[in-house]
Each structure stands twice: as C-alpha cells, then as structure tokens.
Coordinates of C-alpha atoms (C1' of nucleotides) in Angstrom, one line a residue:
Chain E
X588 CA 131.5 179.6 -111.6
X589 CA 133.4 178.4 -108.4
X590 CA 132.4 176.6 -105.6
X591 CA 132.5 179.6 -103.0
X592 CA 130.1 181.6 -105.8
X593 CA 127.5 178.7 -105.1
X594 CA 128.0 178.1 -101.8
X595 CA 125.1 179.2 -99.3
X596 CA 126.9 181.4 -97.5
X597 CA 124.9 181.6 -94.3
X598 CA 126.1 177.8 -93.7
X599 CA 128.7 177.4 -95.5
X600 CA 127.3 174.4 -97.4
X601 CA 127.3 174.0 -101.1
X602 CA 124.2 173.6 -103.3
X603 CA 122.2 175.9 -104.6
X604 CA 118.7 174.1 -104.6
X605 CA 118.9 175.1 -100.3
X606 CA 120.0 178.4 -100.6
X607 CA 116.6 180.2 -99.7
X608 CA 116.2 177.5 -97.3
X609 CA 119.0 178.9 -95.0
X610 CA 117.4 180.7 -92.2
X611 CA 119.5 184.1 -91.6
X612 CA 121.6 183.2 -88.8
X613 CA 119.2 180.7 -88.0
X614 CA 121.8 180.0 -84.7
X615 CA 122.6 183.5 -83.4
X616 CA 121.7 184.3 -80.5
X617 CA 118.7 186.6 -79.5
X618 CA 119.6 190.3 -80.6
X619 CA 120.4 191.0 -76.6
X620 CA 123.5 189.1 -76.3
X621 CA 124.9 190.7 -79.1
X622 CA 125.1 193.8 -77.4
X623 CA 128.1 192.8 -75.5
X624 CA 130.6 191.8 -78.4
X625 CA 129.0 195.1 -80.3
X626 CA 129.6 197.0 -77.2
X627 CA 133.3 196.4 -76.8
X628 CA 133.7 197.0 -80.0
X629 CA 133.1 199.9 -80.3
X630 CA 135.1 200.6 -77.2
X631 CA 138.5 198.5 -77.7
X632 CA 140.3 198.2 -80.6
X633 CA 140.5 195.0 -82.6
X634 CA 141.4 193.4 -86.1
X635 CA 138.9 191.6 -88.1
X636 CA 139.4 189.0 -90.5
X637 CA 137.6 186.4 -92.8
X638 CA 138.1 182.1 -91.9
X639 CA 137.4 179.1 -93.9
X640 CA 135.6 176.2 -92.5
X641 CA 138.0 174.6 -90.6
X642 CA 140.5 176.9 -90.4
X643 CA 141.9 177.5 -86.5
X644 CA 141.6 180.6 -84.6
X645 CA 143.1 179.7 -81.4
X646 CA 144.8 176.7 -79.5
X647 CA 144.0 175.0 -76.2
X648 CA 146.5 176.1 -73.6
X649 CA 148.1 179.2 -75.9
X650 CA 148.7 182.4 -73.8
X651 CA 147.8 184.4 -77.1
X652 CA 146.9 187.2 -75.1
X653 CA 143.8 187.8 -77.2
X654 CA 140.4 187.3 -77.1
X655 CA 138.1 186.6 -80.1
X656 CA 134.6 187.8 -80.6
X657 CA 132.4 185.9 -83.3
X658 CA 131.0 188.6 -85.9
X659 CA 129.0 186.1 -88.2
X660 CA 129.7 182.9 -88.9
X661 CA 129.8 179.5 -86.8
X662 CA 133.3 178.2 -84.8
X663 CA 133.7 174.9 -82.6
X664 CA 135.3 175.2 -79.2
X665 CA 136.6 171.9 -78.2
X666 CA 139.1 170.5 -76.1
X667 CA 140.8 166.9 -77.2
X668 CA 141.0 164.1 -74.7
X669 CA 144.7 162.3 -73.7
X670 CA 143.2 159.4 -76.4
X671 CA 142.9 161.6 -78.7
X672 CA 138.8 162.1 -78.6
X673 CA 137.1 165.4 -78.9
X674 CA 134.3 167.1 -77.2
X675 CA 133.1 170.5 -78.7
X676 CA 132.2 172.8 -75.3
X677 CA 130.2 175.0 -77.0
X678 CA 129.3 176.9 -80.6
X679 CA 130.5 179.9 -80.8
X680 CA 128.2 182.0 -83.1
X681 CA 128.2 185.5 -84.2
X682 CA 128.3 187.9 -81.0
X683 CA 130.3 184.9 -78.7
X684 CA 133.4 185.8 -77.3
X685 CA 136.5 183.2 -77.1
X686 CA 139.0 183.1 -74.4
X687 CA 137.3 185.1 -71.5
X688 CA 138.0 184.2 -68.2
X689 CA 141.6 183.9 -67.3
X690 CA 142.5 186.6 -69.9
X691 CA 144.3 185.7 -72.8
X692 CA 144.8 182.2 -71.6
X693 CA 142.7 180.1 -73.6
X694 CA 140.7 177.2 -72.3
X695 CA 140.3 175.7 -75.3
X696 CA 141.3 175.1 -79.2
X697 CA 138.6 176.8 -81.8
X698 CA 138.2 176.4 -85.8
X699 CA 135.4 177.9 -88.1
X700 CA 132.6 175.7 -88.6
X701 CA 131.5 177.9 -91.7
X702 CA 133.0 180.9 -93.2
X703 CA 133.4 183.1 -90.4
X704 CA 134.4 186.8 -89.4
X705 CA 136.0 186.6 -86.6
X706 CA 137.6 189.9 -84.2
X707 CA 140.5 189.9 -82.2
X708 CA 141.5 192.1 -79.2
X709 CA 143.7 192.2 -77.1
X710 CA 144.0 190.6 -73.5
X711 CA 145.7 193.8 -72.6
X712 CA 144.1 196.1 -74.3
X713 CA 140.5 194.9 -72.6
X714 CA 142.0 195.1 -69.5
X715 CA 143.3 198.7 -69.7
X716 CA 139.6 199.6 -70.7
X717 CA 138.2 197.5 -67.7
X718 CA 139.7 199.9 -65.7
X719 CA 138.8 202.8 -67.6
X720 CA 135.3 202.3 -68.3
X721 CA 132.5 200.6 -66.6
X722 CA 130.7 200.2 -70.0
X723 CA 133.5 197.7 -70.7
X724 CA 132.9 196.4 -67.5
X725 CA 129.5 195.6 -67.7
X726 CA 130.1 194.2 -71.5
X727 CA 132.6 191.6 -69.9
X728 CA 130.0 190.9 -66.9
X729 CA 127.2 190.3 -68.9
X730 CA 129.1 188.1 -71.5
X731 CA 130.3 185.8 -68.8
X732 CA 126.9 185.6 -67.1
X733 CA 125.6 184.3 -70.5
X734 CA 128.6 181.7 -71.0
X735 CA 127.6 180.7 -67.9
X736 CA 124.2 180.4 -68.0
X737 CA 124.3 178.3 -71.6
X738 CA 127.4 176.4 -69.7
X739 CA 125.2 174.8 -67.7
X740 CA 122.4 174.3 -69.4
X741 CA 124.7 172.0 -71.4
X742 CA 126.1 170.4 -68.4
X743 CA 122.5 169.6 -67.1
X744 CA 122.4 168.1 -70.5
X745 CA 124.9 165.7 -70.7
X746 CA 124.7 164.9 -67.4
X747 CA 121.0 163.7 -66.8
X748 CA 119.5 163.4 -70.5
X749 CA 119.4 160.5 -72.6
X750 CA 120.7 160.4 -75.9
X751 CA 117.6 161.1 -77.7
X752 CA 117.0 163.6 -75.8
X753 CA 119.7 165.3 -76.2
X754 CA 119.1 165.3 -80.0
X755 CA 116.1 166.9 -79.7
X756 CA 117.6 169.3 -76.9
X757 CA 120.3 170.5 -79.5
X758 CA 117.5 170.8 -82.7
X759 CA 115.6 173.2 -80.4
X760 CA 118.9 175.2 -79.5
X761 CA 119.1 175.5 -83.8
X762 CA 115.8 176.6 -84.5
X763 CA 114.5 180.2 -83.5
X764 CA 112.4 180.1 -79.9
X765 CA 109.2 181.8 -81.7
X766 CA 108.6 180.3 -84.9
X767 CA 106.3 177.0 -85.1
X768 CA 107.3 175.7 -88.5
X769 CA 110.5 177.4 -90.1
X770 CA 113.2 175.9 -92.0
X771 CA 116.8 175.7 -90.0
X772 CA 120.1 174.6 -91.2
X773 CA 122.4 172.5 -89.0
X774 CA 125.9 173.9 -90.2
X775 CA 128.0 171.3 -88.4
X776 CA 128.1 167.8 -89.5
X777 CA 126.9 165.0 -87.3
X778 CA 130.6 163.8 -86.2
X779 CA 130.5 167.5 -84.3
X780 CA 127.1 167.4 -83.1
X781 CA 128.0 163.9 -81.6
X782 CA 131.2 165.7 -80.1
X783 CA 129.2 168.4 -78.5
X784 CA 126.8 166.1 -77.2
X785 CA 128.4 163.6 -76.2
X786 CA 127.1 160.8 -78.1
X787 CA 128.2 158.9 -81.6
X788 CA 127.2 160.4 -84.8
X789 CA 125.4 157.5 -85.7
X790 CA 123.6 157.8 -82.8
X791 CA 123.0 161.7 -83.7
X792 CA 121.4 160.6 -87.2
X793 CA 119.7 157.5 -85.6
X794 CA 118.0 160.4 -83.5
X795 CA 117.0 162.8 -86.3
X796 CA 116.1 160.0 -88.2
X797 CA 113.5 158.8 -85.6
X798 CA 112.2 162.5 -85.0
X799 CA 111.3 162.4 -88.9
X800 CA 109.6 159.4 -88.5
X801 CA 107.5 161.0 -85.5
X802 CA 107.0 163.7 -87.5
X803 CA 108.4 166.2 -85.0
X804 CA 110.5 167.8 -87.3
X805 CA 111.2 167.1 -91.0
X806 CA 114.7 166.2 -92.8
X807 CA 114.8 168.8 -96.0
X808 CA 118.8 166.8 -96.4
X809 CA 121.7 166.4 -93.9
X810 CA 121.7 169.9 -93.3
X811 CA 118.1 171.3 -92.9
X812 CA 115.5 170.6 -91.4
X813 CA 112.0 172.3 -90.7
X814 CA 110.5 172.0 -87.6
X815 CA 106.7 170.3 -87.4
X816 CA 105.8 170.2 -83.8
X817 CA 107.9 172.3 -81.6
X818 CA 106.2 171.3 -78.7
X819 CA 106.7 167.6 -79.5
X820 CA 109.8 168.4 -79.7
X821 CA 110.2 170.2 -75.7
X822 CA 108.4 167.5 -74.3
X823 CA 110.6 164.6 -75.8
X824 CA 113.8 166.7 -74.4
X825 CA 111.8 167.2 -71.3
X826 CA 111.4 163.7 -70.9
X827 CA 108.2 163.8 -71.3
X828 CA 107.4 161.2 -73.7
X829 CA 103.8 160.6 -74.7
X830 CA 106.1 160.8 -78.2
X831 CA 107.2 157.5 -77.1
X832 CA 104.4 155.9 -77.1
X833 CA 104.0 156.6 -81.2
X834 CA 107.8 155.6 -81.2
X835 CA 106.4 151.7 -81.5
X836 CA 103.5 152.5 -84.1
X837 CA 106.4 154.1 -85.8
Chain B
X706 CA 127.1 163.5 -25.1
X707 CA 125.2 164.4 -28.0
X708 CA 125.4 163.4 -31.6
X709 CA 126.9 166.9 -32.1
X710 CA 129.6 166.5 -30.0
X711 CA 130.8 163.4 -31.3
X712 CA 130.5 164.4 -34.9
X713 CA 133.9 164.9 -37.2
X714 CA 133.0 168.6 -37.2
X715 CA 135.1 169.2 -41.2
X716 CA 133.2 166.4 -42.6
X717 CA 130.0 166.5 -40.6
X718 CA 130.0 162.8 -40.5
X719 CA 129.7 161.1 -37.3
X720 CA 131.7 159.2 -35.3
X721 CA 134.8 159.7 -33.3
X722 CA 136.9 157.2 -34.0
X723 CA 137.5 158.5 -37.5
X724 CA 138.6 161.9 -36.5
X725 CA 141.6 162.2 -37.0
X726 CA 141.0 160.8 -40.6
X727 CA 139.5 164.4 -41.7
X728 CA 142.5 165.8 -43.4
X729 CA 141.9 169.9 -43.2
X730 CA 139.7 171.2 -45.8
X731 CA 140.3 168.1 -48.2
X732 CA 137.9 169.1 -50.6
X733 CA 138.8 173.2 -50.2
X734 CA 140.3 174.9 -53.8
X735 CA 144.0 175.8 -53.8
X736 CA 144.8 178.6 -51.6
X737 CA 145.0 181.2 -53.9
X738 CA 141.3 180.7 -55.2
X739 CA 140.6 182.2 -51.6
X740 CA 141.6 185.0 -52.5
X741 CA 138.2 186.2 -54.3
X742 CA 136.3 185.8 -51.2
X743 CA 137.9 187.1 -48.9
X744 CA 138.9 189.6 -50.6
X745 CA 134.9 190.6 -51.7
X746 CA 134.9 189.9 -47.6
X747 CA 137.1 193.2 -46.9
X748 CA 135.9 195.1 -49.3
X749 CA 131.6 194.5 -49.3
X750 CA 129.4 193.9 -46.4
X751 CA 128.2 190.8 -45.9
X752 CA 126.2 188.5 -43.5
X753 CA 127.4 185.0 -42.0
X754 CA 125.7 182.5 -40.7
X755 CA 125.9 179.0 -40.2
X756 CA 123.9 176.2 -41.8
X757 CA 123.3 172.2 -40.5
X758 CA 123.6 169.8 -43.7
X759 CA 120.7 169.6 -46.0
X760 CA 119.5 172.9 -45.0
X761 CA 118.9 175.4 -48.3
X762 CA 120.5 178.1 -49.2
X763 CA 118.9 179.3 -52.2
X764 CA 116.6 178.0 -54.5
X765 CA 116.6 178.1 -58.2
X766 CA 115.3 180.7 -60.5
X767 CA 114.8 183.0 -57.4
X768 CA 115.8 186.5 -57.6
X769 CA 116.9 186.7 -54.4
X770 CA 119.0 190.0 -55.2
X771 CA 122.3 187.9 -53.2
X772 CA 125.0 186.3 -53.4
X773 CA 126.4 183.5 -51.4
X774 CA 130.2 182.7 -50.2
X775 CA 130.8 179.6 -48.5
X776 CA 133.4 180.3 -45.5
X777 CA 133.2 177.1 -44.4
X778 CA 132.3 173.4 -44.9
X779 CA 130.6 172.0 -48.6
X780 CA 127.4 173.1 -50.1
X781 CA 126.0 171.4 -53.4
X782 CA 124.4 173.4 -56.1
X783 CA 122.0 171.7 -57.9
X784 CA 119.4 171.7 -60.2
X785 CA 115.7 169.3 -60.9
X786 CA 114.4 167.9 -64.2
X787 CA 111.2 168.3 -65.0
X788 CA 110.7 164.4 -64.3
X789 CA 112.5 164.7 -60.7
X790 CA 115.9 164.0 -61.0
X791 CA 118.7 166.2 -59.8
X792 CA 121.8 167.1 -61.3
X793 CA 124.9 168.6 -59.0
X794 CA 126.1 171.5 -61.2
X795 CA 129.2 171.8 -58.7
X796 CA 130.0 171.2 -54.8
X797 CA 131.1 174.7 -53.7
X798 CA 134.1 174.6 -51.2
X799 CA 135.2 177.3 -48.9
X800 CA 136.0 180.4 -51.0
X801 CA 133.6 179.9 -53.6
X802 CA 131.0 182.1 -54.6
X803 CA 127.5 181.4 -55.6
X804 CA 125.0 183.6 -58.0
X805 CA 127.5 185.3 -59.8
X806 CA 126.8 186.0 -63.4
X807 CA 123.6 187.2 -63.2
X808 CA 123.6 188.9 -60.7
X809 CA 121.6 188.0 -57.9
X810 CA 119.3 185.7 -60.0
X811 CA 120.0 182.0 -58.9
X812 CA 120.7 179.3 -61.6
X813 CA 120.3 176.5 -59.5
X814 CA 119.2 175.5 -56.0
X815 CA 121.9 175.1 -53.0
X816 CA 121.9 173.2 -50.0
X817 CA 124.4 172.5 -47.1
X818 CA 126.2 169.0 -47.4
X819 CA 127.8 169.7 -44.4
X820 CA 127.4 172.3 -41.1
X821 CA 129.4 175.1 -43.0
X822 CA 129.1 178.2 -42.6
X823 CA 128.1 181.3 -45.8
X824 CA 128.3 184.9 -45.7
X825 CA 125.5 186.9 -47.6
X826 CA 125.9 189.6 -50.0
X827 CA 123.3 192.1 -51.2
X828 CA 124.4 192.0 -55.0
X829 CA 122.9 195.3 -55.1
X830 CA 126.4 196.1 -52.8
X831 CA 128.5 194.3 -55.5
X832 CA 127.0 196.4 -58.2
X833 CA 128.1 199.4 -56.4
X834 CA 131.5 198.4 -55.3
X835 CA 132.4 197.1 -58.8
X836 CA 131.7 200.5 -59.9
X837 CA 133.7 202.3 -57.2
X838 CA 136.2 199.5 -56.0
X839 CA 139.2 198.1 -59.1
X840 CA 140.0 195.3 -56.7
X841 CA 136.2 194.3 -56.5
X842 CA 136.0 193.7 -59.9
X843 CA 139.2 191.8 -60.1
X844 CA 137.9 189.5 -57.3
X845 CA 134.6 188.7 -58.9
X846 CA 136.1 188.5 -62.3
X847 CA 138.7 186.3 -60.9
X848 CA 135.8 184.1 -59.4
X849 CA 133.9 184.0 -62.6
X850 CA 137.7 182.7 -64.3
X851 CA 137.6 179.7 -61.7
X852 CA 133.9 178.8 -62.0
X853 CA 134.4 178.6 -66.1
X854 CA 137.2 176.8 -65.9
X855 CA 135.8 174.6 -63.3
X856 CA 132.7 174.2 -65.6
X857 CA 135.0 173.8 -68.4
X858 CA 136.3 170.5 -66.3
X859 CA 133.3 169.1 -65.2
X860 CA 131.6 169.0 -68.5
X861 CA 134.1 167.9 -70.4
X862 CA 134.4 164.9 -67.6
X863 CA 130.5 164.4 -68.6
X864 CA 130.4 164.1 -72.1
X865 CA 133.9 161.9 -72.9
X866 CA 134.4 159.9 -69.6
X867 CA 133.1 156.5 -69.3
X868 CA 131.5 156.2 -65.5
X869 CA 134.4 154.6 -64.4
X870 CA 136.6 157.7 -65.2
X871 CA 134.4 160.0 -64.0
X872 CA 134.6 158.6 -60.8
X873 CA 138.3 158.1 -60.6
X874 CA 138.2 161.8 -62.0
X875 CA 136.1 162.7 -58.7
X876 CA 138.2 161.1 -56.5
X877 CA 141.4 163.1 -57.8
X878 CA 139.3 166.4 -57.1
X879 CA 138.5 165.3 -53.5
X880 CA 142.2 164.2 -53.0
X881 CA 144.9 166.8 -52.0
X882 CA 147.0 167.4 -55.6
X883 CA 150.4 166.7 -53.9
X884 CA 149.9 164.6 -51.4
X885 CA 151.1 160.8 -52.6
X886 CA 149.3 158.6 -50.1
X887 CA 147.3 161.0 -47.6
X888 CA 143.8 160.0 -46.4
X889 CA 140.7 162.1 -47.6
X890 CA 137.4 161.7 -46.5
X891 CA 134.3 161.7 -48.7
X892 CA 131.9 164.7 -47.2
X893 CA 128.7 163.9 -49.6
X894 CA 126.5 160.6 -50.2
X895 CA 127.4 158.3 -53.1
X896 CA 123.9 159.5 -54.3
X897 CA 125.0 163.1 -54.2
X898 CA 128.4 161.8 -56.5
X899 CA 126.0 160.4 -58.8
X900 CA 124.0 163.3 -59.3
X901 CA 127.0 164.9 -59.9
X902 CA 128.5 162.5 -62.4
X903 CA 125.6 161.8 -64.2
X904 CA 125.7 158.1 -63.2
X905 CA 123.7 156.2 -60.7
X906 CA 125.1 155.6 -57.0
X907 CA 125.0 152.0 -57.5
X908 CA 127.6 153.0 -60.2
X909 CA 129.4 154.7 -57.9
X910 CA 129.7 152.3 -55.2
X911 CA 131.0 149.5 -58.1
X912 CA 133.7 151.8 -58.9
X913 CA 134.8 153.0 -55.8
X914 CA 135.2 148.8 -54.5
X915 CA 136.3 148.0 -58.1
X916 CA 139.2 151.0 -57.5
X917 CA 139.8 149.4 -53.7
X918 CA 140.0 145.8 -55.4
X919 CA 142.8 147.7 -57.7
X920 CA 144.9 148.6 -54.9
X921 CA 144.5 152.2 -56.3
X922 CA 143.0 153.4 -53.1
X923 CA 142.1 151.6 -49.8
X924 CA 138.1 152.6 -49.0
X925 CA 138.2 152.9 -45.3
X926 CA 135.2 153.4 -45.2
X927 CA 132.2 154.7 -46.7
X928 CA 133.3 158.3 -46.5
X929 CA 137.1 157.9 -45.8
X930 CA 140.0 156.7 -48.7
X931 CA 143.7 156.7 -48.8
X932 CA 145.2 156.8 -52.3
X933 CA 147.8 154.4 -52.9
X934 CA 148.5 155.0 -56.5
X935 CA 147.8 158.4 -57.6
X936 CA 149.2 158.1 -60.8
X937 CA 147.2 154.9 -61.4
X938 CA 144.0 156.7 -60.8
X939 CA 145.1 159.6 -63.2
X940 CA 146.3 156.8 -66.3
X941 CA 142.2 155.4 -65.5
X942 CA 140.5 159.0 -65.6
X943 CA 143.0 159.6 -68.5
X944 CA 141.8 156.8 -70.2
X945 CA 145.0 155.0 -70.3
X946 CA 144.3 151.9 -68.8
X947 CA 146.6 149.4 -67.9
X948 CA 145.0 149.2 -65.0
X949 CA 142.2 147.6 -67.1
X950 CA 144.0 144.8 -67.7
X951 CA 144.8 143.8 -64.1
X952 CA 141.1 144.2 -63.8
X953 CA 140.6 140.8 -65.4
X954 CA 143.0 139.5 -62.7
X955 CA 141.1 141.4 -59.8
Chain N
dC16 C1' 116.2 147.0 -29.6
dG17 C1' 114.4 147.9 -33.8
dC18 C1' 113.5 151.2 -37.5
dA19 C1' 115.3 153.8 -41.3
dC20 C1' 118.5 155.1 -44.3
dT21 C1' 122.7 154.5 -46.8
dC22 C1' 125.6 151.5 -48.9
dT23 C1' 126.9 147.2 -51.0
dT24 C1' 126.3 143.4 -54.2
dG25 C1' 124.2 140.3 -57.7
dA26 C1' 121.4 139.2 -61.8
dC27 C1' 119.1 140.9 -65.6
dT28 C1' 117.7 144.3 -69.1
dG29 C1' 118.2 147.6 -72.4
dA30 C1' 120.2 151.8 -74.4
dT31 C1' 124.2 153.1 -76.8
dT32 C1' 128.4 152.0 -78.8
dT33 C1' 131.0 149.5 -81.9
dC34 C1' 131.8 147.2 -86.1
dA35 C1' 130.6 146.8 -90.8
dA36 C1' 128.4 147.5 -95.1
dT37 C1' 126.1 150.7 -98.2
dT38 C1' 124.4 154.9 -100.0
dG39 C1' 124.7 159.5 -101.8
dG40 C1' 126.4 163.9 -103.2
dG41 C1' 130.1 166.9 -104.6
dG42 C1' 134.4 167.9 -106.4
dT43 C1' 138.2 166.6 -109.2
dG44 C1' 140.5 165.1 -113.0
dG45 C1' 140.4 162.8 -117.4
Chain U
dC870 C1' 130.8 166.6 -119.7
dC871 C1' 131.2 162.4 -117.5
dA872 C1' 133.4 159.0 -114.5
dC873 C1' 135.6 158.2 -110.5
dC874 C1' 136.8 159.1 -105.8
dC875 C1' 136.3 160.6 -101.3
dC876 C1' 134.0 161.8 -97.4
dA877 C1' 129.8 162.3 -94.8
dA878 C1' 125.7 160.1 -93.7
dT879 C1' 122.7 156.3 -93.2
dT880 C1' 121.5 151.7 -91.8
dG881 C1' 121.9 147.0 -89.8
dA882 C1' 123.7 143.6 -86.5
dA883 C1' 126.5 142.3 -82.6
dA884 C1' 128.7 143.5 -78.3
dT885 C1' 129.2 146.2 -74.1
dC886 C1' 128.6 149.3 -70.7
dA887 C1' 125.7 151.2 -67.4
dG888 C1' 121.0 151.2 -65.6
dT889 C1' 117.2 148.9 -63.3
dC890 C1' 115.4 145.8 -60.0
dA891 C1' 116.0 143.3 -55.9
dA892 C1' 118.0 141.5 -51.8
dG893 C1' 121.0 142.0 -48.0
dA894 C1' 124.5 144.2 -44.8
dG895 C1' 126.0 148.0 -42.0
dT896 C1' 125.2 152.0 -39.1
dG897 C1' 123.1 155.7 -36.7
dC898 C1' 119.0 157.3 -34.4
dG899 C1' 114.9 157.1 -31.8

DNA sequence: CGCACTCTTGACTGATTTCAATTGGGGTGG
DNA sequence: CCACCCCAATTGAAATCAGTCAAGAGTGCG
C-alpha cells in the first residue's frame, strides 16, 4: 500500500484515522461561483491535468498567455517580496480562475496546495470568444466581480484586524457558512496561513490554540478542526470580544 | 476674497502661497489608464457633477444601480468596522471607476477628498452597451485589470510591509514615477493615510519626519514634499535598508 | 482674537515578532 | 518491523515595533 492509496484525498493529507473527517470540499466556494469556471468551459477549449502538492502552475510576471481555472483541489497564489518573504493573495479552490485581468499576464506565481486538477485555456482563445459570445462575457464579468469582492474583504482584513482576529476571520472562511458544528480540514499548513494573513505561524497556532481553549472551535490535529460556537467565532473577528473576557479565566 | 478663491484648486488645500507647489494631477494614474474612462465617456451616457471634499458619493452595500468615474480631483473609497474604524480600500484618481464588478452594487462607501468632479453612469446603460458595444467591454474590462492589479499592490503592501514601508511605499504612489526631485503635494489627511495603511496617523506623521530627518524627502509642509532620493525611498519600501543604518546617526 | 481641528512629538504599554527549545508524526532506510 | 530522521507544529521567553495616551504647536475659520 502506498502513501497516495492512504492519503485523504480531499486534503491531501495522509492518515487514514481523518479520512471521514474531511469535509467534501470543505473550502469551495458556494455552488454559484462555480458557474463561471463551468461556464467557460464548456464554451472555450482547455487541457486538464492532475498536480502534486507543491508542484507550480504558473510564475509571477510570465506572459504564458493562459489562464488557469481550479477544477478541484486547493493552489496558493502568492507573490515573493525583494527579501525574499512571501505573502499568499488568495486560495485558489476548485471553480477560481488564475491570471484574469491583464490577460495572460500573470500577477502572480501559483503551486498546488493539495492534489489538484487544474484547466488551462488560452489568453487568446478567451478572447476570441469574448467577442463572440456574451455568455463568455458575462462568465469573465462575474468572475472578476467575485475576485474582487473576496479581494477586499481580505484587504479590510489585513488592514484593520488584529492578529487574532484574523485567525478566527480565516477559520470562518474554511468552514461552511450554514453548518453550526461540522468538521473542516485546514489543507495548508500554518507557515501558509501565516503568509496569507499576514502574520507568523507561530502566531497562527498561538491563535488556534487559544480558540480551543475558549472552546470556539475544537483541534481534531493540525489539520481539522470542528467548529463549537460559530458565533463566538463572528464576534471575536468582529471585534466583538465578550470572548475576551473568558480569554483571562482561560 | 473668499476661502474659495484663495484655495490651491488641484489639491483643495488652502492657501496661496503654495500654489505653485501643486504639480498637475500628482496623484492621477498614468495616462494610458484614462483611457477606460473616457472612453466609457464616448461611448455611454453619463452625468457630471461636481462635489466639495467630504461630500459622499455613494455609500456601501447600496444598490444604487450606478457607477461612478472621477473626472477630476481624489475621492477615497472606504469601508467601517463593525467597532467604527475605517479602512481606505483605495483613493480613486481621475480616470478611475467606481462600482464595477458587481454591477451597480457598492462595496464600499466614497467620499470627495477634494472638490473633484464624477460623472454618473446608469449601470443598467453599461449592461446594454457591453452587449452591443466591443470597445465597451474592452474599457471596463481594462478597468477591472487596473483595479486588481492595483488591489494586488495595496494588499500585498498590507500584509508584508512594516509601517515604515508602507508609508515610504505611499509616498512613491503619490510621487510622479520619473520625476527625480519634483515637488508633490499630499491631497488627503495623515488620518486618511492611516486608514489606508492600516497604521495609526501618529505612525504616519513619525515616518514622514523620520523620512525628512533622512534627507529622503524635504516635508514642506504638511501636505507638500519634494523627493530627494527616490531610489532611497524605493531600497526602504523594498526592504533594503541601508538607510536604516544612517537612522541610528539621524 | 479665540476656537477647533490637524499635525507633531514624547513617554509608556502591549501585542506580535523573534529566537530558541521541544514535541510529534510520517516516511525512509536498515 | 523498527529505529532514525526530517519537517511541521507547539510552546516559552526575550526583544521590538507600533499603538495608546497625553501634551503642545501650528493653522484656518468664525
């Protein structure tokens, strides 16, 4: 038996214990946005393939002429600073398109956080059918819009929450919006939540650490957690802290 | 003579003997980043009007069915915590657009930072035009480019720059790009830079005086600066810092 | 002329980073 | 199959950066 044969392959991260524990793409996005990646599709031609964790899919600054769509899986956008740090823009999970904007230019390098199918069109080959038909169009629109939306919702983020609180912002971004108490996995390992948020990873566990304490949410291992009090939770990201309060009984 | 009439009418900052400090359009995009507006401008009615500094343009989470150009002047888009504070999501120049993505829903709020002057489109219009018009949708799609790769900027600025790099970063943004030594003048508050940065003013005033004391720029005053050494202001946002070292000195 | 507001500056506090040591799990090779 | 190694994660203690609190200066406006 190999490693990949016990692998969960939802995250990507061995152990069989957890398996049933992985929530099915416990960080997709709401069924909605996948329409636009399934949309173009089915309209443009593109190549599919399988990735590794960690293997690259496209570099900061390339004029590839492609852009990528996310069919399942988990990849890290991130951009690397002149002294050599990294910050992770955004996850990219399955329905998320790579590289829109200035078309075929990309903004930023990507890798596979877990196994990941990934599509790839071409710059050109969008852009024909952007002319051709407004269903394309309104595919591209739409998938912008929500880039930009969950853009800056992150900026807000990093620039006016505390690190805690920007802990707790991310778990909530993991878990499913409905559910009270369901089990998540957190597919990326502390170093690129830290990246993402702007914070250490020692800080990131210090965080999930104290929100297990609290009892907001509950550490299954480094990699799953279920949540106990979403609302908890909301207000501690909100700022909203009566949570503090029980952060010294704690 | 009335306050009006004595006011530097590009920065909206009083005072006469600083007139001639306001270079053109300091903080306006490149040239070519006009190009969206005006061309939406020929190609979809709109409304102008002009707007005094503070006054509101739109207010968040309405669906106000428009979207805003700014012709003229600086207005700030911005966005409130739940516990009061505001974040700047972006100053908006002359040329750029506000409310695309969803169209015609408002992420944020947007007031005037200085008397400029917006034109008012029915996104209803845009809907149509983009359907009817090629170089409609290549002008808001060219928008939406500049705005993500703005974002891209900014956010990246806010999770891996210490405050004193964010602030030399800022002060790049506001400076012409060429320019070795030219004066710019600073339209908004330091608190309106803060809520930008994600720092407090008190920050930003430090860092601007700390820069001064560097011989990297010469504050004339609160709202006016020369740059002296450009590339010493790009090695501090860069993190490169030899200048750190003269700090000590300073 | 004085009020109000923005900006500057200093001293102190505290959150977060940095440095360092330890633990734990998984995979590899003996 | 077991021992060892490596990497990720945890945890503690010290150091630092930025925030908070507070006082004072400058400037425009009434």
């Amino acid at each position: 038996m190999t490693a990949a044969d016990k692998a969960c392959l939802k995250c990507a991260h061995p152990g069989d214990a957890l398996e049933l524990l992985c929530a099915p793409d416990a960080y997709a996005a709401p069924p909605a946005s996948m329409a636009p990646l399934a949309r173009l599709r089915s309209l443009v031609p593109g190549v599919a393939r399988s990735i590794i964790p960690g293997q690259h899919v496209s570099l900061e600054g390339e004029a590839s002429g492609q852009v990528i769509g996310v069919l399942s899986g988990l990849v890290r956008c991130f951009r690397l600073t002149t002294d050599g740090r990294r910050h992770i823009c955004r996850f990219a999970a399955s329905g998320s398109l790579i590289g829109l904007g200035l078309l075929g230019v990309q903004r930023h390098s990507a890798e596979a956080v877990t196994a990941s199918e990934i599509i790839t069109f071409r710059a050109a080959a969008i852009d024909v059918a952007l002319d051709r038909d407004p269903r394309v169009r309104v595919a591209i629109l739409q998938s912008l819009a929500e880039e930009l939306t969950e853009r800056e919702h992150i900026q807000l983020r990093l620039g006016r929450f505390s690190a805690d609180q920007r802990v707790a912002d991310f778990l909530l971004e993991l878990s499913p919006p409905q559910s009270g108490s369901l089990d998540c996995d957190i597919p990326m390992s502390r170093a690129d939540i830290a990246d993402h948020l702007g914070v250490t990873f020692e800080t990131v566990s210090r965080a999930l650490h104290r929100f297990d304490k609290l009892r907001l949410i509950r550490l299954l291992d480094a990699h799953h957690f279920r949540v106990l009090r979403r609302n908890g939770l909301t207000d501690f990201a909100a700022g909203d802290q009566p949570v503090h309060l029980q952060l010294a009984q704690a």
